[in-house]
mmCIF file of N, CA and C in Angstrom:
data_model
loop_
_atom_site.group_PDB
_atom_site.id
_atom_site.type_symbol
_atom_site.label_atom_id
_atom_site.label_comp_id
_atom_site.label_asym_id
_atom_site.label_seq_id
_atom_site.Cartn_x
_atom_site.Cartn_y
_atom_site.Cartn_z
ATOM 1 N N MET A 945 0.688 185.432 36.159
ATOM 2 C CA MET A 945 -0.232 186.163 35.312
ATOM 3 C C MET A 945 0.054 187.651 35.492
ATOM 4 N N ARG A 946 -0.015 188.370 34.404
ATOM 5 C CA ARG A 946 0.288 189.803 34.455
ATOM 6 C C ARG A 946 -0.995 190.634 34.434
ATOM 7 N N ILE A 947 -0.972 191.636 35.263
ATOM 8 C CA ILE A 947 -2.042 192.643 35.300
ATOM 9 C C ILE A 947 -1.465 193.885 34.626
ATOM 10 N N ASP A 948 -2.222 194.488 33.735
ATOM 11 C CA ASP A 948 -1.786 195.723 33.077
ATOM 12 C C ASP A 948 -1.814 196.861 34.103
ATOM 13 N N ARG A 949 -0.637 197.433 34.385
ATOM 14 C CA ARG A 949 -0.534 198.476 35.427
ATOM 15 C C ARG A 949 -1.412 199.684 35.152
ATOM 16 N N VAL A 950 -1.444 200.124 33.903
ATOM 17 C CA VAL A 950 -2.214 201.322 33.546
ATOM 18 C C VAL A 950 -3.711 201.038 33.681
ATOM 19 N N LYS A 951 -4.138 199.900 33.144
ATOM 20 C CA LYS A 951 -5.566 199.538 33.261
ATOM 21 C C LYS A 951 -5.962 199.275 34.702
ATOM 22 N N PHE A 952 -5.028 198.705 35.463
ATOM 23 C CA PHE A 952 -5.287 198.449 36.877
ATOM 24 C C PHE A 952 -5.526 199.762 37.622
ATOM 25 N N ALA A 953 -4.637 200.707 37.402
ATOM 26 C CA ALA A 953 -4.763 202.021 38.062
ATOM 27 C C ALA A 953 -6.041 202.729 37.630
ATOM 28 N N ALA A 954 -6.382 202.633 36.345
ATOM 29 C CA ALA A 954 -7.596 203.269 35.846
ATOM 30 C C ALA A 954 -8.837 202.620 36.457
ATOM 31 N N ALA A 955 -8.844 201.297 36.542
ATOM 32 C CA ALA A 955 -9.985 200.585 37.130
ATOM 33 C C ALA A 955 -10.125 200.907 38.615
ATOM 34 N N LEU A 956 -9.006 201.029 39.303
ATOM 35 C CA LEU A 956 -9.023 201.381 40.712
ATOM 36 C C LEU A 956 -9.622 202.782 40.903
ATOM 37 N N ALA A 957 -9.229 203.710 40.039
ATOM 38 C CA ALA A 957 -9.761 205.078 40.122
ATOM 39 C C ALA A 957 -11.245 205.100 39.771
ATOM 40 N N ARG A 958 -11.621 204.375 38.701
ATOM 41 C CA ARG A 958 -13.041 204.330 38.303
ATOM 42 C C ARG A 958 -13.915 203.789 39.431
ATOM 43 N N ALA A 959 -13.404 202.775 40.127
ATOM 44 C CA ALA A 959 -14.151 202.177 41.224
ATOM 45 C C ALA A 959 -14.072 203.023 42.492
ATOM 46 N N ASP A 960 -13.241 204.068 42.451
ATOM 47 C CA ASP A 960 -13.056 204.966 43.590
ATOM 48 C C ASP A 960 -12.637 204.181 44.835
ATOM 49 N N LEU A 961 -11.625 203.300 44.636
ATOM 50 C CA LEU A 961 -11.141 202.460 45.721
ATOM 51 C C LEU A 961 -9.682 202.785 46.028
ATOM 52 N N THR A 962 -9.325 202.655 47.275
ATOM 53 C CA THR A 962 -7.920 202.741 47.665
ATOM 54 C C THR A 962 -7.344 201.326 47.612
ATOM 55 N N VAL A 963 -6.038 201.230 47.717
ATOM 56 C CA VAL A 963 -5.380 199.918 47.753
ATOM 57 C C VAL A 963 -5.900 199.110 48.943
ATOM 58 N N ASN A 964 -6.053 199.752 50.079
ATOM 59 C CA ASN A 964 -6.569 199.059 51.275
ATOM 60 C C ASN A 964 -7.989 198.552 51.055
ATOM 61 N N GLU A 965 -8.842 199.372 50.447
ATOM 62 C CA GLU A 965 -10.226 198.959 50.193
ATOM 63 C C GLU A 965 -10.272 197.789 49.210
ATOM 64 N N LEU A 966 -9.456 197.865 48.157
ATOM 65 C CA LEU A 966 -9.406 196.771 47.188
ATOM 66 C C LEU A 966 -8.923 195.491 47.856
ATOM 67 N N ALA A 967 -7.926 195.603 48.705
ATOM 68 C CA ALA A 967 -7.423 194.444 49.429
ATOM 69 C C ALA A 967 -8.528 193.802 50.266
ATOM 70 N N ASN A 968 -9.281 194.620 50.975
ATOM 71 C CA ASN A 968 -10.372 194.093 51.802
ATOM 72 C C ASN A 968 -11.471 193.460 50.965
ATOM 73 N N LEU A 969 -11.851 194.098 49.867
ATOM 74 C CA LEU A 969 -12.922 193.567 49.008
ATOM 75 C C LEU A 969 -12.525 192.287 48.288
ATOM 76 N N SER A 970 -11.266 192.182 47.907
ATOM 77 C CA SER A 970 -10.824 191.038 47.117
ATOM 78 C C SER A 970 -10.275 189.889 47.949
ATOM 79 N N GLY A 971 -9.970 190.164 49.228
ATOM 80 C CA GLY A 971 -9.403 189.120 50.062
ATOM 81 C C GLY A 971 -7.924 188.900 49.816
ATOM 82 N N ILE A 972 -7.262 189.903 49.276
ATOM 83 C CA ILE A 972 -5.825 189.858 48.981
ATOM 84 C C ILE A 972 -5.148 190.842 49.939
ATOM 85 N N SER A 973 -3.921 190.527 50.320
ATOM 86 C CA SER A 973 -3.230 191.436 51.230
ATOM 87 C C SER A 973 -2.917 192.775 50.548
ATOM 88 N N ARG A 974 -2.803 193.806 51.362
ATOM 89 C CA ARG A 974 -2.476 195.137 50.850
ATOM 90 C C ARG A 974 -1.114 195.119 50.171
ATOM 91 N N VAL A 975 -0.175 194.377 50.725
ATOM 92 C CA VAL A 975 1.176 194.284 50.147
ATOM 93 C C VAL A 975 1.106 193.673 48.755
ATOM 94 N N THR A 976 0.303 192.631 48.585
ATOM 95 C CA THR A 976 0.162 191.988 47.265
ATOM 96 C C THR A 976 -0.479 192.951 46.267
ATOM 97 N N VAL A 977 -1.525 193.647 46.678
ATOM 98 C CA VAL A 977 -2.168 194.614 45.781
ATOM 99 C C VAL A 977 -1.165 195.699 45.378
ATOM 100 N N SER A 978 -0.407 196.200 46.328
ATOM 101 C CA SER A 978 0.593 197.221 46.014
ATOM 102 C C SER A 978 1.658 196.687 45.049
ATOM 103 N N SER A 979 2.070 195.453 45.242
ATOM 104 C CA SER A 979 3.057 194.844 44.356
ATOM 105 C C SER A 979 2.531 194.726 42.927
ATOM 106 N N ILE A 980 1.298 194.298 42.807
ATOM 107 C CA ILE A 980 0.677 194.165 41.491
ATOM 108 C C ILE A 980 0.529 195.541 40.840
ATOM 109 N N LYS A 981 0.148 196.521 41.629
ATOM 110 C CA LYS A 981 0.003 197.883 41.135
ATOM 111 C C LYS A 981 1.331 198.425 40.604
ATOM 112 N N SER A 982 2.431 197.975 41.175
ATOM 113 C CA SER A 982 3.739 198.443 40.738
ATOM 114 C C SER A 982 4.324 197.596 39.610
ATOM 115 N N GLY A 983 3.555 196.591 39.140
ATOM 116 C CA GLY A 983 3.987 195.843 37.966
ATOM 117 C C GLY A 983 4.395 194.412 38.167
ATOM 118 N N LYS A 984 4.335 193.909 39.389
ATOM 119 C CA LYS A 984 4.695 192.509 39.649
ATOM 120 C C LYS A 984 3.607 191.577 39.111
ATOM 121 N N SER A 985 4.012 190.369 38.763
ATOM 122 C CA SER A 985 3.039 189.388 38.301
ATOM 123 C C SER A 985 2.348 188.755 39.500
ATOM 124 N N CYS A 986 1.296 187.982 39.238
ATOM 125 C CA CYS A 986 0.558 187.346 40.324
ATOM 126 C C CYS A 986 0.039 185.991 39.845
ATOM 127 N N THR A 987 -0.481 185.226 40.777
ATOM 128 C CA THR A 987 -1.065 183.935 40.425
ATOM 129 C C THR A 987 -2.411 184.134 39.742
ATOM 130 N N ARG A 988 -2.857 183.109 39.053
ATOM 131 C CA ARG A 988 -4.167 183.157 38.398
ATOM 132 C C ARG A 988 -5.272 183.363 39.434
ATOM 133 N N ASN A 989 -5.127 182.728 40.595
ATOM 134 C CA ASN A 989 -6.120 182.864 41.653
ATOM 135 C C ASN A 989 -6.223 184.324 42.123
ATOM 136 N N THR A 990 -5.081 184.962 42.322
ATOM 137 C CA THR A 990 -5.060 186.364 42.740
ATOM 138 C C THR A 990 -5.670 187.246 41.665
ATOM 139 N N ALA A 991 -5.307 186.995 40.401
ATOM 140 C CA ALA A 991 -5.865 187.772 39.292
ATOM 141 C C ALA A 991 -7.384 187.616 39.238
ATOM 142 N N ASN A 992 -7.877 186.403 39.455
ATOM 143 C CA ASN A 992 -9.325 186.174 39.433
ATOM 144 C C ASN A 992 -10.032 186.965 40.533
ATOM 145 N N LYS A 993 -9.401 187.070 41.686
ATOM 146 C CA LYS A 993 -9.987 187.851 42.784
ATOM 147 C C LYS A 993 -10.055 189.328 42.417
ATOM 148 N N LEU A 994 -8.998 189.821 41.767
ATOM 149 C CA LEU A 994 -8.986 191.225 41.339
ATOM 150 C C LEU A 994 -10.011 191.474 40.230
ATOM 151 N N VAL A 995 -10.102 190.538 39.294
ATOM 152 C CA VAL A 995 -11.070 190.652 38.208
ATOM 153 C C VAL A 995 -12.500 190.692 38.759
ATOM 154 N N ALA A 996 -12.758 189.926 39.809
ATOM 155 C CA ALA A 996 -14.099 189.917 40.407
ATOM 156 C C ALA A 996 -14.498 191.287 40.925
ATOM 157 N N VAL A 997 -13.517 192.081 41.337
ATOM 158 C CA VAL A 997 -13.804 193.428 41.856
ATOM 159 C C VAL A 997 -13.689 194.488 40.767
ATOM 160 N N LEU A 998 -12.651 194.409 39.939
ATOM 161 C CA LEU A 998 -12.339 195.491 38.989
ATOM 162 C C LEU A 998 -12.733 195.217 37.536
ATOM 163 N N GLY A 999 -13.007 193.966 37.190
ATOM 164 C CA GLY A 999 -13.365 193.650 35.812
ATOM 165 C C GLY A 999 -12.186 193.056 35.044
ATOM 166 N N SER A 1000 -12.499 192.335 33.973
ATOM 167 C CA SER A 1000 -11.490 191.568 33.244
ATOM 168 C C SER A 1000 -10.580 192.405 32.365
ATOM 169 N N ASP A 1001 -10.883 193.663 32.142
ATOM 170 C CA ASP A 1001 -10.026 194.489 31.276
ATOM 171 C C ASP A 1001 -8.659 194.790 31.900
ATOM 172 N N ILE A 1002 -8.450 194.425 33.166
ATOM 173 C CA ILE A 1002 -7.154 194.691 33.799
ATOM 174 C C ILE A 1002 -6.095 193.655 33.425
ATOM 175 N N ILE A 1003 -6.505 192.522 32.837
ATOM 176 C CA ILE A 1003 -5.576 191.465 32.467
ATOM 177 C C ILE A 1003 -4.754 191.923 31.256
ATOM 178 N N GLU A 1004 -3.436 191.776 31.362
ATOM 179 C CA GLU A 1004 -2.554 192.178 30.276
ATOM 180 C C GLU A 1004 -2.708 191.202 29.111
ATOM 181 N N ASN A 1005 -2.831 191.753 27.922
ATOM 182 C CA ASN A 1005 -2.974 190.931 26.726
ATOM 183 C C ASN A 1005 -1.586 190.594 26.204
ATOM 184 N N THR A 1006 -1.142 189.374 26.448
ATOM 185 C CA THR A 1006 0.184 188.970 26.005
ATOM 186 C C THR A 1006 0.141 188.194 24.686
ATOM 187 N N ALA A 1007 -1.043 187.903 24.174
ATOM 188 C CA ALA A 1007 -1.156 187.139 22.927
ATOM 189 C C ALA A 1007 -0.483 187.849 21.767
ATOM 190 N N ALA A 1008 -0.516 189.161 21.765
ATOM 191 C CA ALA A 1008 0.072 189.933 20.668
ATOM 192 C C ALA A 1008 1.596 189.865 20.662
ATOM 193 N N THR A 1009 2.192 189.553 21.809
ATOM 194 C CA THR A 1009 3.649 189.531 21.891
ATOM 195 C C THR A 1009 4.259 188.149 21.739
ATOM 196 N N VAL A 1010 3.435 187.102 21.799
ATOM 197 C CA VAL A 1010 3.937 185.747 21.661
ATOM 198 C C VAL A 1010 4.489 185.548 20.275
ATOM 199 N N GLY A 1011 5.717 185.058 20.178
ATOM 200 C CA GLY A 1011 6.328 184.801 18.884
ATOM 201 C C GLY A 1011 6.979 186.011 18.261
ATOM 202 N N ASN A 1012 6.933 187.156 18.895
ATOM 203 C CA ASN A 1012 7.533 188.374 18.357
ATOM 204 C C ASN A 1012 8.812 188.734 19.092
ATOM 205 N N ASP A 1013 9.626 187.740 19.431
ATOM 206 C CA ASP A 1013 10.836 188.042 20.180
ATOM 207 C C ASP A 1013 12.060 188.131 19.278
ATOM 208 N N LYS A 1014 11.879 188.502 18.055
ATOM 209 C CA LYS A 1014 13.004 188.657 17.100
ATOM 210 C C LYS A 1014 13.718 189.947 17.340
#
């Protein structure tokens, strides 16, 4: 599952959280949070943990790109 890097960074700033604080609140390792912040994909379970803290707007909308690979 992809997290939108820009929305992720904005949500992190809005929540006034550091990567370490988000890791502690979400139960995800700091390394995983940093990887996601830099654009790596994650499991649905990890995304759900992040959504619980930062909100669902961080999920990348891929529906618009499906079928547009011409």
